[in-house]
Coordinates of C-alpha atoms in Angstrom, one line a residue:
Chain A
M1 CA 102.7 -87.0 -69.5
G2 CA 99.5 -84.4 -70.3
E3 CA 99.3 -80.7 -69.8
F4 CA 97.8 -81.3 -65.9
D5 CA 100.0 -83.9 -65.1
L6 CA 102.7 -81.7 -66.0
I7 CA 101.3 -78.7 -63.8
E8 CA 100.6 -81.1 -60.8
R9 CA 103.9 -82.5 -61.0
F10 CA 106.6 -79.8 -61.5
F11 CA 104.6 -76.9 -60.7
K12 CA 101.6 -77.0 -58.3
R13 CA 102.2 -76.6 -54.6
P14 CA 99.9 -75.7 -51.9
P15 CA 99.2 -72.1 -51.7
T16 CA 100.9 -70.5 -48.9
R17 CA 99.7 -66.8 -49.2
A18 CA 97.2 -66.8 -52.0
D19 CA 93.7 -67.3 -51.2
V20 CA 93.3 -69.4 -54.5
G21 CA 96.4 -70.7 -56.1
I22 CA 97.1 -72.7 -59.1
G23 CA 94.0 -74.7 -60.2
D24 CA 91.1 -72.7 -60.8
D25 CA 90.6 -69.8 -63.6
C26 CA 92.2 -67.4 -61.7
A27 CA 94.3 -66.8 -58.7
I28 CA 92.6 -64.7 -56.1
W29 CA 94.9 -62.7 -54.0
S30 CA 94.3 -60.2 -51.1
P31 CA 96.8 -57.4 -51.2
R32 CA 98.2 -56.2 -47.7
P33 CA 96.3 -53.1 -46.3
G34 CA 98.3 -50.0 -46.7
H35 CA 100.5 -51.3 -49.9
Q36 CA 100.0 -50.5 -53.6
L37 CA 101.0 -53.4 -56.1
A38 CA 104.2 -53.5 -58.1
V39 CA 103.6 -55.5 -61.4
S40 CA 105.6 -56.5 -64.3
A41 CA 106.4 -59.2 -66.8
D42 CA 109.3 -60.2 -68.6
M43 CA 109.6 -62.8 -71.6
L44 CA 112.6 -65.1 -72.4
V45 CA 113.0 -66.6 -76.0
E46 CA 115.4 -69.5 -76.6
G47 CA 118.5 -68.0 -78.8
R48 CA 117.8 -64.4 -77.9
H49 CA 118.0 -64.3 -74.0
F50 CA 119.7 -67.7 -73.6
L51 CA 121.4 -70.4 -75.3
S52 CA 120.0 -73.8 -75.9
T53 CA 123.0 -75.1 -74.3
V54 CA 122.0 -73.5 -70.8
E55 CA 121.6 -76.1 -67.6
P56 CA 117.6 -76.0 -67.2
R57 CA 118.2 -75.4 -63.3
R58 CA 120.0 -71.8 -64.4
L59 CA 117.4 -71.1 -66.8
G60 CA 114.4 -71.4 -64.3
H61 CA 116.5 -69.3 -61.9
K62 CA 117.1 -66.7 -64.2
A63 CA 113.6 -66.4 -65.7
L64 CA 112.4 -65.6 -62.4
A65 CA 115.3 -63.4 -61.5
V66 CA 114.9 -60.9 -64.2
N67 CA 111.5 -60.5 -63.0
L68 CA 112.6 -60.0 -59.3
S69 CA 114.9 -57.6 -60.3
D70 CA 112.1 -55.3 -61.9
L71 CA 110.3 -55.3 -58.3
A72 CA 113.8 -54.4 -56.7
A73 CA 114.0 -51.6 -59.0
C74 CA 110.9 -50.1 -57.9
G75 CA 111.7 -50.8 -54.3
A76 CA 109.1 -53.5 -53.9
Q77 CA 108.7 -56.9 -52.2
P78 CA 108.0 -60.1 -54.1
Q79 CA 105.2 -61.6 -53.2
A80 CA 103.6 -64.1 -56.0
F81 CA 104.4 -65.0 -60.0
L82 CA 102.4 -66.4 -62.8
L83 CA 104.6 -68.3 -65.2
S84 CA 103.5 -69.1 -68.6
L85 CA 105.7 -71.8 -70.4
S86 CA 105.9 -72.9 -74.0
L87 CA 107.7 -75.8 -74.6
P88 CA 108.6 -78.0 -77.6
R89 CA 108.0 -81.2 -75.4
A90 CA 107.0 -82.5 -71.9
D91 CA 110.8 -83.4 -71.3
E92 CA 111.1 -84.6 -67.5
A93 CA 114.2 -83.9 -67.0
W94 CA 114.2 -80.5 -68.3
L95 CA 111.2 -79.7 -66.4
Q96 CA 112.5 -81.2 -63.2
G97 CA 115.9 -78.7 -63.6
F98 CA 113.7 -76.0 -64.4
S99 CA 111.1 -76.0 -61.9
E100 CA 114.1 -76.6 -59.2
G101 CA 115.9 -73.4 -60.2
L102 CA 112.9 -71.4 -60.4
F103 CA 111.2 -72.5 -57.0
K104 CA 114.7 -72.4 -55.2
L105 CA 114.6 -68.6 -55.7
A106 CA 111.0 -68.4 -55.4
D107 CA 111.7 -69.9 -51.9
E108 CA 114.5 -67.4 -51.2
H109 CA 112.4 -64.6 -51.6
A110 CA 109.1 -66.0 -50.5
C111 CA 107.5 -65.4 -53.7
E112 CA 104.7 -67.6 -54.4
L113 CA 103.9 -69.3 -57.9
I114 CA 99.9 -68.7 -58.2
G115 CA 99.1 -69.4 -61.7
G116 CA 99.9 -69.4 -65.2
D117 CA 99.6 -71.6 -68.4
T118 CA 101.0 -74.2 -70.2
T119 CA 101.7 -75.0 -74.1
Q120 CA 103.4 -76.6 -76.5
G121 CA 105.4 -74.4 -78.9
P122 CA 108.7 -73.0 -79.7
L123 CA 110.7 -72.7 -76.1
N124 CA 109.2 -69.4 -74.6
I125 CA 109.0 -68.6 -70.6
A126 CA 107.0 -65.5 -69.8
I127 CA 106.6 -64.6 -66.2
T128 CA 104.7 -61.9 -64.5
V129 CA 105.8 -61.1 -61.1
L130 CA 103.4 -59.4 -58.2
G131 CA 105.1 -57.5 -55.4
D132 CA 104.0 -54.9 -53.0
V133 CA 105.3 -51.3 -51.6
P134 CA 104.3 -49.4 -49.0
V135 CA 101.8 -46.7 -50.5
G136 CA 103.7 -43.7 -52.1
Q137 CA 107.3 -45.6 -51.6
S138 CA 108.1 -47.0 -54.7
I139 CA 111.2 -45.6 -56.5
L140 CA 110.5 -44.7 -60.0
R141 CA 112.6 -43.7 -63.0
S142 CA 111.1 -40.1 -63.0
S143 CA 112.6 -38.9 -59.8
A144 CA 116.1 -38.2 -60.2
Q145 CA 117.3 -34.6 -59.0
V146 CA 120.2 -32.3 -60.6
G147 CA 123.2 -32.7 -58.3
D148 CA 122.1 -36.1 -57.2
D149 CA 124.8 -38.6 -56.9
L150 CA 124.6 -41.5 -59.2
Y151 CA 125.4 -45.2 -58.2
V152 CA 125.5 -48.7 -59.3
S153 CA 125.1 -51.7 -57.3
G154 CA 127.5 -54.7 -57.8
H155 CA 129.5 -55.6 -61.0
V156 CA 128.5 -54.9 -64.5
G157 CA 129.9 -56.1 -67.6
D158 CA 130.8 -59.9 -67.0
A159 CA 127.4 -61.3 -68.4
R160 CA 128.3 -59.6 -71.8
L161 CA 132.0 -60.7 -71.1
A162 CA 130.4 -64.5 -71.1
L163 CA 128.1 -63.7 -74.3
E164 CA 131.3 -62.5 -76.3
A165 CA 133.1 -65.4 -75.4
F166 CA 130.2 -67.6 -76.4
R167 CA 130.1 -66.0 -79.4
G168 CA 133.7 -66.5 -80.2
H169 CA 134.7 -63.1 -80.1
V170 CA 137.3 -63.3 -77.5
S171 CA 139.1 -66.4 -75.5
L172 CA 139.1 -66.2 -72.0
P173 CA 140.8 -67.7 -69.2
Q174 CA 139.0 -70.9 -68.0
A175 CA 138.7 -68.5 -64.5
V176 CA 137.3 -65.8 -66.0
F177 CA 135.2 -67.7 -68.3
E178 CA 133.3 -69.6 -65.3
Q179 CA 132.8 -66.5 -63.4
A180 CA 131.5 -64.5 -66.2
R181 CA 129.1 -67.2 -67.2
L182 CA 127.6 -67.8 -63.8
R183 CA 126.9 -64.0 -63.8
M184 CA 125.2 -64.7 -67.2
E185 CA 123.3 -67.4 -66.2
T186 CA 122.4 -66.8 -62.5
P187 CA 122.3 -63.2 -61.9
A188 CA 121.1 -62.4 -58.5
P189 CA 118.0 -59.7 -58.3
R190 CA 118.8 -57.2 -55.9
V191 CA 115.5 -57.4 -54.0
A192 CA 117.0 -56.6 -50.3
L193 CA 118.9 -53.6 -51.7
G194 CA 115.9 -52.1 -53.5
Q195 CA 113.7 -52.3 -50.4
A196 CA 116.5 -50.7 -48.4
L197 CA 116.9 -47.9 -50.9
R198 CA 113.0 -46.7 -50.2
G199 CA 113.3 -43.1 -48.9
I200 CA 117.0 -42.7 -50.1
A201 CA 117.2 -43.2 -53.6
H202 CA 115.6 -40.9 -56.0
G203 CA 115.5 -42.2 -59.3
M204 CA 116.3 -46.0 -59.9
A205 CA 116.2 -48.5 -62.8
D206 CA 117.6 -52.2 -62.8
I207 CA 120.5 -52.8 -65.7
S208 CA 118.9 -55.4 -68.2
D209 CA 119.8 -53.5 -71.3
G210 CA 123.1 -51.9 -70.3
L211 CA 124.2 -49.3 -68.0
L212 CA 124.1 -46.5 -70.4
G213 CA 120.7 -47.2 -72.1
D214 CA 119.1 -48.1 -68.6
L215 CA 120.4 -44.8 -67.2
K216 CA 119.1 -43.0 -70.2
H217 CA 115.7 -44.1 -69.0
I218 CA 116.1 -42.5 -65.7
L219 CA 117.3 -39.3 -67.5
N220 CA 114.5 -39.1 -69.6
A221 CA 111.7 -39.8 -67.2
S222 CA 113.5 -37.1 -65.1
H223 CA 114.5 -34.7 -67.8
V224 CA 118.3 -34.7 -66.3
G225 CA 121.4 -35.4 -67.8
A226 CA 124.3 -37.3 -66.4
E227 CA 128.3 -37.2 -66.0
I228 CA 130.1 -40.1 -65.8
D229 CA 133.6 -41.3 -64.0
L230 CA 135.0 -43.7 -66.7
V231 CA 137.6 -44.2 -63.5
A232 CA 135.2 -45.6 -61.3
T233 CA 133.4 -47.2 -63.8
K234 CA 136.3 -49.4 -65.0
T235 CA 135.8 -51.1 -61.3
L236 CA 132.8 -52.3 -62.3
M237 CA 133.4 -55.6 -63.9
G238 CA 133.8 -58.6 -61.5
T239 CA 136.0 -60.5 -63.7
S240 CA 138.5 -57.4 -64.0
S241 CA 140.6 -58.6 -60.9
L242 CA 141.5 -62.0 -62.8
W243 CA 142.8 -61.1 -66.2
P244 CA 144.0 -57.9 -68.0
C245 CA 140.7 -57.3 -70.0
P246 CA 141.3 -55.2 -73.2
E247 CA 140.1 -51.5 -72.3
D248 CA 137.5 -51.4 -75.7
L249 CA 136.0 -54.7 -74.7
A250 CA 135.8 -53.9 -70.6
M251 CA 134.1 -50.6 -71.7
T252 CA 131.6 -52.3 -74.3
C253 CA 130.7 -54.5 -71.5
V254 CA 130.5 -52.3 -68.8
L255 CA 128.7 -49.5 -70.3
S256 CA 126.4 -51.4 -73.0
G257 CA 126.5 -54.9 -72.2
G258 CA 123.3 -55.5 -70.6
D259 CA 121.8 -58.9 -68.6
D260 CA 123.7 -57.5 -65.3
Y261 CA 120.4 -57.2 -63.0
E262 CA 122.2 -54.8 -61.0
L263 CA 120.5 -51.3 -59.6
V264 CA 121.6 -47.8 -61.1
F265 CA 119.8 -45.0 -58.9
T266 CA 120.7 -41.6 -57.9
T267 CA 120.6 -40.0 -54.2
S268 CA 121.0 -36.5 -52.7
P269 CA 124.7 -36.4 -51.7
A270 CA 123.4 -35.9 -48.4
A271 CA 122.4 -39.0 -48.1
A272 CA 126.0 -40.3 -48.9
A273 CA 126.4 -42.2 -45.1
Q274 CA 123.1 -43.7 -45.7
V275 CA 124.2 -45.2 -48.9
Q276 CA 127.4 -46.9 -47.2
S277 CA 125.0 -47.9 -44.5
V278 CA 122.6 -49.9 -46.9
A279 CA 125.7 -51.0 -48.2
Q280 CA 126.8 -52.8 -45.3
A281 CA 123.3 -53.7 -44.0
T282 CA 122.5 -55.8 -47.4
R283 CA 126.2 -56.8 -48.1
T284 CA 126.1 -55.2 -51.5
R285 CA 129.1 -53.3 -53.3
I286 CA 128.0 -49.8 -54.3
T287 CA 129.8 -47.6 -56.5
R288 CA 129.6 -43.9 -57.0
I289 CA 129.9 -43.5 -60.3
G290 CA 128.9 -40.0 -61.6
C291 CA 126.4 -37.2 -60.7
I292 CA 123.2 -36.1 -62.1
T293 CA 123.4 -32.7 -64.1
A294 CA 120.7 -30.4 -66.0
S295 CA 121.8 -30.4 -69.5
P296 CA 120.5 -33.5 -71.1
G297 CA 122.5 -36.3 -72.1
I298 CA 125.4 -38.4 -70.9
V299 CA 128.8 -37.2 -70.6
L300 CA 131.8 -39.5 -70.0
R301 CA 135.0 -38.1 -68.3
D302 CA 138.3 -39.8 -68.5
D303 CA 141.0 -39.8 -65.7
R304 CA 141.8 -36.3 -66.5
G305 CA 138.5 -34.8 -66.3
Q306 CA 138.3 -34.7 -70.1
A307 CA 135.2 -35.6 -71.9
V308 CA 135.2 -38.8 -74.2
D309 CA 133.2 -39.6 -77.2
C310 CA 130.8 -42.3 -76.4
H311 CA 129.0 -44.7 -79.2
F312 CA 127.7 -47.6 -76.9
P313 CA 124.2 -48.7 -78.0
S314 CA 122.1 -50.5 -75.6
F315 CA 120.6 -53.6 -76.4
D316 CA 117.6 -53.5 -78.6
H317 CA 115.6 -57.0 -78.9
F318 CA 114.7 -55.8 -82.6
A319 CA 118.4 -54.8 -83.7
S320 CA 120.7 -57.4 -85.0
P321 CA 122.7 -59.4 -82.7
Chain B
M1 CA 111.9 -49.7 -85.7
G2 CA 113.3 -50.5 -82.5
E3 CA 111.8 -52.1 -79.3
F4 CA 110.9 -48.7 -77.6
D5 CA 109.6 -47.1 -80.5
L6 CA 107.7 -49.8 -81.0
I7 CA 106.0 -49.9 -77.6
E8 CA 105.7 -45.9 -77.8
R9 CA 103.7 -46.1 -81.3
F10 CA 101.5 -49.3 -80.7
F11 CA 101.1 -49.8 -77.3
K12 CA 101.7 -47.2 -75.1
R13 CA 98.6 -44.8 -73.6
P14 CA 98.2 -42.3 -70.8
P15 CA 97.5 -44.2 -67.7
T16 CA 94.2 -44.0 -66.7
R17 CA 93.9 -46.1 -63.8
A18 CA 97.2 -47.1 -62.7
D19 CA 99.4 -44.9 -60.3
V20 CA 102.2 -45.9 -62.7
G21 CA 101.6 -47.5 -66.1
I22 CA 103.9 -48.2 -69.0
G23 CA 107.4 -46.8 -69.0
D24 CA 109.0 -47.9 -65.6
D25 CA 110.3 -50.9 -64.2
C26 CA 106.9 -52.1 -62.6
A27 CA 103.6 -51.1 -63.0
I28 CA 102.2 -49.4 -59.7
W29 CA 98.6 -50.3 -59.0
S30 CA 96.0 -49.6 -56.1
P31 CA 93.7 -52.1 -55.5
R32 CA 90.0 -51.2 -54.8
P33 CA 89.2 -51.0 -51.0
G34 CA 87.3 -54.2 -50.1
H35 CA 88.2 -56.0 -53.1
Q36 CA 90.4 -59.1 -54.1
L37 CA 92.9 -59.4 -56.9
A38 CA 92.1 -62.1 -59.7
V39 CA 95.1 -62.6 -61.6
S40 CA 95.4 -65.0 -64.3
A41 CA 98.1 -65.6 -67.3
D42 CA 97.1 -66.8 -70.8
M43 CA 99.6 -67.9 -73.7
L44 CA 98.8 -68.4 -77.4
V45 CA 101.4 -69.7 -79.5
E46 CA 101.0 -69.7 -83.7
G47 CA 100.0 -73.0 -85.0
R48 CA 98.6 -74.1 -81.8
H49 CA 96.1 -71.5 -80.5
F50 CA 95.7 -69.8 -84.0
L51 CA 96.6 -70.2 -87.6
S52 CA 99.1 -67.9 -89.1
T53 CA 96.5 -66.7 -91.5
V54 CA 94.3 -64.9 -89.1
E55 CA 93.5 -61.2 -89.2
P56 CA 95.9 -59.6 -86.6
R57 CA 93.0 -57.7 -85.6
R58 CA 91.4 -60.5 -84.8
L59 CA 94.2 -62.0 -83.0
G60 CA 94.7 -59.0 -80.9
H61 CA 91.3 -59.4 -79.8
K62 CA 91.3 -62.9 -79.0
A63 CA 94.7 -63.2 -77.3
L64 CA 92.7 -60.6 -74.4
A65 CA 89.5 -62.0 -74.8
V66 CA 90.9 -65.7 -73.7
N67 CA 92.1 -63.9 -70.9
L68 CA 89.0 -61.9 -69.9
S69 CA 87.0 -65.1 -69.8
D70 CA 89.0 -66.3 -67.4
L71 CA 88.1 -63.3 -64.9
A72 CA 84.7 -63.9 -66.1
A73 CA 84.7 -67.3 -65.0
C74 CA 85.5 -66.1 -61.4
G75 CA 82.8 -63.1 -61.4
A76 CA 85.7 -60.7 -61.3
Q77 CA 85.8 -57.2 -62.9
P78 CA 88.6 -56.4 -65.6
Q79 CA 90.9 -54.0 -64.2
A80 CA 94.1 -54.2 -66.3
F81 CA 96.6 -56.4 -68.5
L82 CA 100.1 -57.1 -69.2
L83 CA 101.3 -58.2 -72.6
S84 CA 104.5 -60.0 -73.2
L85 CA 104.6 -60.3 -77.4
S86 CA 107.5 -62.0 -79.1
L87 CA 107.5 -61.0 -82.8
P88 CA 109.4 -62.5 -85.6
R89 CA 109.9 -59.2 -87.1
A90 CA 108.5 -55.3 -86.1
D91 CA 105.8 -55.4 -89.0
E92 CA 104.4 -52.3 -88.7
A93 CA 101.1 -53.4 -90.5
W94 CA 100.6 -56.3 -88.1
L95 CA 101.0 -54.3 -85.3
Q96 CA 98.5 -51.7 -86.2
G97 CA 95.9 -54.4 -86.7
F98 CA 96.9 -56.6 -83.6
S99 CA 96.9 -53.4 -81.3
E100 CA 93.7 -52.0 -82.6
G101 CA 91.9 -55.4 -82.0
L102 CA 93.4 -55.6 -78.6
F103 CA 92.4 -52.1 -77.5
K104 CA 89.0 -52.2 -78.6
L105 CA 88.2 -54.9 -76.5
A106 CA 90.4 -53.6 -73.7
D107 CA 88.3 -50.4 -73.8
E108 CA 84.9 -52.0 -73.9
H109 CA 85.7 -53.4 -70.5
A110 CA 87.8 -50.4 -69.2
C111 CA 90.9 -52.7 -69.1
E112 CA 94.2 -51.0 -69.0
L113 CA 97.7 -52.1 -70.6
I114 CA 99.7 -51.5 -67.6
G115 CA 103.1 -53.1 -68.9
G116 CA 104.6 -56.0 -70.5
D117 CA 107.8 -57.0 -72.8
T118 CA 108.4 -57.1 -76.6
T119 CA 111.1 -59.0 -78.0
Q120 CA 112.4 -60.6 -81.0
G121 CA 111.2 -64.9 -81.5
P122 CA 108.6 -66.9 -82.5
L123 CA 105.4 -65.3 -82.4
N124 CA 103.8 -65.8 -79.1
I125 CA 101.5 -63.7 -77.1
A126 CA 101.4 -64.2 -73.3
I127 CA 98.6 -62.0 -71.4
T128 CA 98.1 -61.7 -67.7
V129 CA 94.9 -60.0 -66.9
L130 CA 94.4 -58.4 -63.3
G131 CA 90.8 -57.9 -62.1
D132 CA 88.8 -57.7 -58.9
V133 CA 86.0 -58.9 -57.2
P134 CA 84.4 -58.0 -53.8
V135 CA 86.2 -60.0 -51.0
G136 CA 84.6 -63.1 -50.8
Q137 CA 82.5 -63.2 -53.7
S138 CA 84.7 -65.0 -56.3
I139 CA 83.1 -67.7 -58.0
L140 CA 85.1 -70.9 -57.8
R141 CA 85.2 -74.6 -59.2
S142 CA 85.3 -76.0 -56.1
S143 CA 81.6 -74.8 -55.0
A144 CA 79.4 -77.0 -57.0
Q145 CA 77.0 -78.7 -54.6
V146 CA 74.8 -82.1 -55.4
G147 CA 71.3 -81.5 -56.5
D148 CA 72.5 -78.2 -58.5
D149 CA 71.5 -77.4 -61.8
L150 CA 73.8 -77.5 -64.6
Y151 CA 74.0 -74.5 -66.9
V152 CA 76.1 -73.3 -70.0
S153 CA 76.3 -69.9 -71.5
G154 CA 75.9 -69.0 -75.2
H155 CA 76.6 -71.5 -78.1
V156 CA 79.3 -73.8 -77.7
G157 CA 81.1 -76.2 -80.3
D158 CA 81.0 -73.6 -83.3
A159 CA 84.8 -72.6 -83.0
R160 CA 85.7 -76.7 -83.1
L161 CA 83.4 -76.8 -86.1
A162 CA 85.5 -73.7 -88.1
L163 CA 88.9 -75.7 -86.9
E164 CA 87.4 -79.0 -88.5
A165 CA 87.0 -77.0 -91.7
F166 CA 90.3 -75.5 -91.6
R167 CA 92.2 -78.9 -91.4
G168 CA 90.0 -80.2 -94.2
H169 CA 88.0 -82.7 -92.2
V170 CA 84.7 -81.3 -93.1
S171 CA 83.2 -78.8 -96.2
L172 CA 80.8 -76.5 -94.6
P173 CA 78.3 -74.1 -96.8
Q174 CA 79.5 -70.3 -96.6
A175 CA 77.5 -68.9 -94.2
V176 CA 78.3 -71.7 -91.8
F177 CA 81.8 -71.4 -92.3
E178 CA 81.9 -67.4 -91.7
Q179 CA 79.6 -67.9 -88.5
A180 CA 82.0 -70.6 -87.0
R181 CA 85.1 -68.8 -88.2
L182 CA 83.9 -65.5 -86.4
R183 CA 83.0 -67.4 -83.1
M184 CA 86.7 -69.2 -83.4
E185 CA 88.3 -66.0 -84.0
T186 CA 86.7 -63.3 -82.0
P187 CA 85.2 -65.0 -78.9
A188 CA 83.1 -62.7 -76.5
P189 CA 84.3 -63.2 -72.9
R190 CA 81.1 -63.3 -70.9
V191 CA 82.6 -60.6 -68.5
A192 CA 79.3 -59.1 -67.5
L193 CA 77.7 -62.4 -67.0
G194 CA 80.2 -63.7 -64.7
Q195 CA 79.6 -60.5 -62.6
A196 CA 75.9 -61.2 -62.5
L197 CA 76.4 -64.6 -61.2
R198 CA 77.9 -63.3 -58.0
G199 CA 76.1 -64.8 -55.2
I200 CA 73.7 -67.1 -57.5
A201 CA 76.2 -69.3 -59.1
H202 CA 77.9 -72.1 -56.7
G203 CA 80.9 -73.5 -59.2
M204 CA 82.0 -72.1 -62.6
A205 CA 84.6 -72.3 -65.3
D206 CA 85.0 -71.3 -68.6
I207 CA 84.8 -73.1 -71.6
S208 CA 88.4 -73.2 -73.1
D209 CA 89.2 -77.1 -73.4
G210 CA 85.9 -78.4 -74.0
L211 CA 82.6 -78.3 -72.5
L212 CA 83.3 -82.0 -70.6
G213 CA 86.9 -81.2 -70.0
D214 CA 86.3 -77.8 -68.2
L215 CA 82.7 -79.0 -66.3
K216 CA 85.5 -82.1 -65.2
H217 CA 87.8 -79.4 -63.3
I218 CA 84.4 -78.2 -61.8
L219 CA 83.3 -82.0 -60.5
N220 CA 86.7 -82.6 -59.5
A221 CA 87.4 -79.7 -57.2
S222 CA 84.0 -80.3 -55.9
H223 CA 84.0 -84.0 -55.5
V224 CA 80.7 -84.1 -57.4
G225 CA 79.5 -85.7 -60.6
A226 CA 77.0 -84.6 -63.3
E227 CA 74.2 -86.0 -65.5
I228 CA 74.0 -84.1 -68.7
D229 CA 71.0 -84.0 -70.9
L230 CA 72.0 -84.8 -74.6
V231 CA 68.6 -83.2 -76.3
A232 CA 69.6 -79.8 -74.4
T233 CA 73.3 -80.0 -75.5
K234 CA 72.4 -80.4 -79.2
T235 CA 70.8 -77.1 -79.0
L236 CA 74.1 -75.6 -78.1
M237 CA 75.8 -75.1 -81.6
G238 CA 75.0 -71.6 -82.9
T239 CA 75.2 -72.8 -86.4
S240 CA 73.1 -75.7 -86.0
S241 CA 70.0 -73.7 -87.4
L242 CA 72.0 -73.1 -90.6
W243 CA 72.9 -76.5 -92.0
P244 CA 71.9 -80.4 -91.0
C245 CA 75.3 -80.6 -89.1
P246 CA 75.9 -84.6 -88.6
E247 CA 75.2 -85.7 -85.3
D248 CA 78.6 -87.5 -84.8
L249 CA 80.3 -84.2 -85.5
A250 CA 78.3 -81.9 -83.8
M251 CA 78.6 -83.6 -80.2
T252 CA 82.2 -83.7 -80.8
C253 CA 82.2 -80.1 -81.3
V254 CA 79.9 -79.3 -78.6
L255 CA 81.1 -82.0 -76.2
S256 CA 84.9 -81.6 -76.4
G257 CA 85.5 -78.8 -78.9
G258 CA 87.2 -76.0 -77.0
D259 CA 87.9 -72.4 -77.6
D260 CA 84.5 -71.5 -76.9
Y261 CA 84.8 -69.1 -74.2
E262 CA 81.4 -69.4 -72.7
L263 CA 80.9 -70.4 -68.8
V264 CA 79.6 -73.5 -67.4
F265 CA 78.0 -73.2 -64.1
T266 CA 76.1 -74.6 -61.6
T267 CA 73.3 -73.1 -59.2
S268 CA 70.7 -74.3 -56.8
P269 CA 67.6 -75.1 -58.6
A270 CA 65.9 -72.4 -56.2
A271 CA 67.7 -70.1 -58.1
A272 CA 66.1 -70.8 -61.6
A273 CA 64.2 -67.6 -61.6
Q274 CA 67.2 -65.6 -60.8
V275 CA 69.2 -67.3 -63.7
Q276 CA 66.4 -66.3 -66.0
S277 CA 66.7 -62.6 -64.9
V278 CA 70.3 -62.7 -65.2
A279 CA 69.9 -63.9 -68.8
Q280 CA 67.7 -61.1 -69.6
A281 CA 69.8 -58.4 -68.0
T282 CA 72.9 -59.7 -69.7
R283 CA 71.1 -60.2 -72.8
T284 CA 73.0 -63.7 -72.7
R285 CA 71.5 -67.0 -73.8
I286 CA 71.4 -69.6 -70.6
T287 CA 70.7 -73.3 -71.2
R288 CA 70.1 -75.8 -68.4
I289 CA 72.0 -78.8 -69.6
G290 CA 71.9 -81.2 -66.4
C291 CA 72.4 -81.6 -63.3
I292 CA 75.2 -82.3 -60.0
T293 CA 75.2 -85.8 -58.9
A294 CA 77.0 -87.6 -55.8
S295 CA 78.3 -89.8 -57.6
P296 CA 81.7 -88.9 -59.4
G297 CA 82.2 -88.8 -63.1
I298 CA 79.8 -87.7 -66.2
V299 CA 76.6 -89.6 -67.2
L300 CA 75.2 -88.5 -70.7
R301 CA 71.3 -89.3 -71.2
D302 CA 70.1 -89.4 -74.3
D303 CA 66.4 -88.3 -75.7
R304 CA 65.0 -91.5 -73.9
G305 CA 66.8 -91.0 -70.6
Q306 CA 69.2 -93.9 -71.3
A307 CA 73.0 -93.7 -70.8
V308 CA 75.2 -93.1 -73.4
D309 CA 78.5 -94.0 -73.8
C310 CA 81.0 -91.4 -73.9
H311 CA 84.5 -90.8 -75.3
F312 CA 85.2 -87.0 -75.9
P313 CA 88.6 -86.1 -74.6
S314 CA 89.4 -82.7 -73.8
F315 CA 91.9 -80.5 -75.2
D316 CA 95.5 -81.2 -74.0
H317 CA 98.4 -79.0 -75.2
F318 CA 100.7 -81.8 -74.9
A319 CA 98.6 -84.4 -77.0
S320 CA 98.6 -84.6 -80.8
P321 CA 96.2 -82.6 -82.7

């Protein structure tokens, strides 16, 4: 199977919204009037972002999900994506599963594959997503304000727990492992939530490198600090109801785990009711974990309100695993 | 040096045209009124698209050049790009050279780096370019018409000649090797030419997989055929004035070499004077190599007008090299 057969067979579909889709030198796209473009690119490398044993279907899902999560974090609506795929060989079964997982998620978000590249080489998946957002309504990292409430969507830490199990650092009950593995392999990007928070959230980011690390991006860009209530963060792990996770491990997973693809965001305390409405409308768990302060840095407070020392490095792709 | 230091040090520059550039979850971009977006993605893999010995500066140039070439082939004007880079390690000297070569070409075309991703893994460079084109003026592969003249820009075949030398299949005089190597490692995308051909060219593509292969994309998309004058194509190699290249090798290099990043396009014969004006205005050599016919396929004609058998496969990334 050659390069063009491969594209034709697994990836080419009739254009829906694109003026010109796959098959020319460029895709041609007409942005919607009154909208700005939101663009993001993420690359997944075998052994670094996923294990070689992952089901191709789940990998196809995840490769697009991590990109859609970036759109969600800006309040943008997904529109289209480009896929650049380097493969050791044209393995039909793999391509079948991968493309199915990819398109299932793409279709859920009406996000159209409009171009890309296919080549031979070590397994590498690079996706660029295009979304749009009404002019001036994107939610940036730089707009958090002192006094804001600090919120996190969904569950955080379970993906890291699965990784610790895969690495043999912890032995998990089967039900815990299965649930954590699902969170690691098929994250659900918070696309509806991101858009629903337009006009409500001040600063927002998605959690890909760990809660504290991604929160720091907001704090640095907004020139503010944060206080975090550890009692609230302990409730963030989805698997915590299934077993007595050791406290150190739970804190590491929640605060610096990464691979969560939840949203961390800040809002005015006056918007608390709106946040609850959005949570209900989008059927999303939203937890208040603290507030934004004027003094730089992050202070963690325990159940007695005491500041706790914190050494949770966020994920760095050039640090050793 | 960590991931964020690396980005800060080598790739982050203040946004020029972007509303939000590097540093948030997405870049935010406002398309120019009256324009459509042209988007393309190309991935370069070590050993497949470039040799491990290539100077990082040249590699930075080439990685962007092959993407700009896709914009040129649609008549689009470059605007912005995203870079996803997988690196075995954060090698400062390499990053210095790579980013210099990349930004030098980007600046020549006022094309702004607005986002991307950096990760550890086998060397892989994935770029997505955004360009724009006035509504309805993109030049597609599907618009070639029977009776059109067939043209090629610049020189074709020299990059393949260099590859043959690197592979040890041919021994070249030093001056020939140097010139061919430059063509292979620092191709010049025909950005000005592509835009100048708006309203003149009917069908157009860039030559990345070989002249015949990329011409076939035009022919298939336009449901037409072509006749090619071999006497004219023999003049296409830039190095042919420097040495007596064996005819078989010259034909292989020109017709199915690839990695040329020139434009192949068709125009009405009535536009011949306009094509010459564009050639002068953009200081580009443009050679008429044949014409578009109604019968499908490609017929090559020798100096006596006789049809010649032709077996020149185009480059396929999943074929063996």
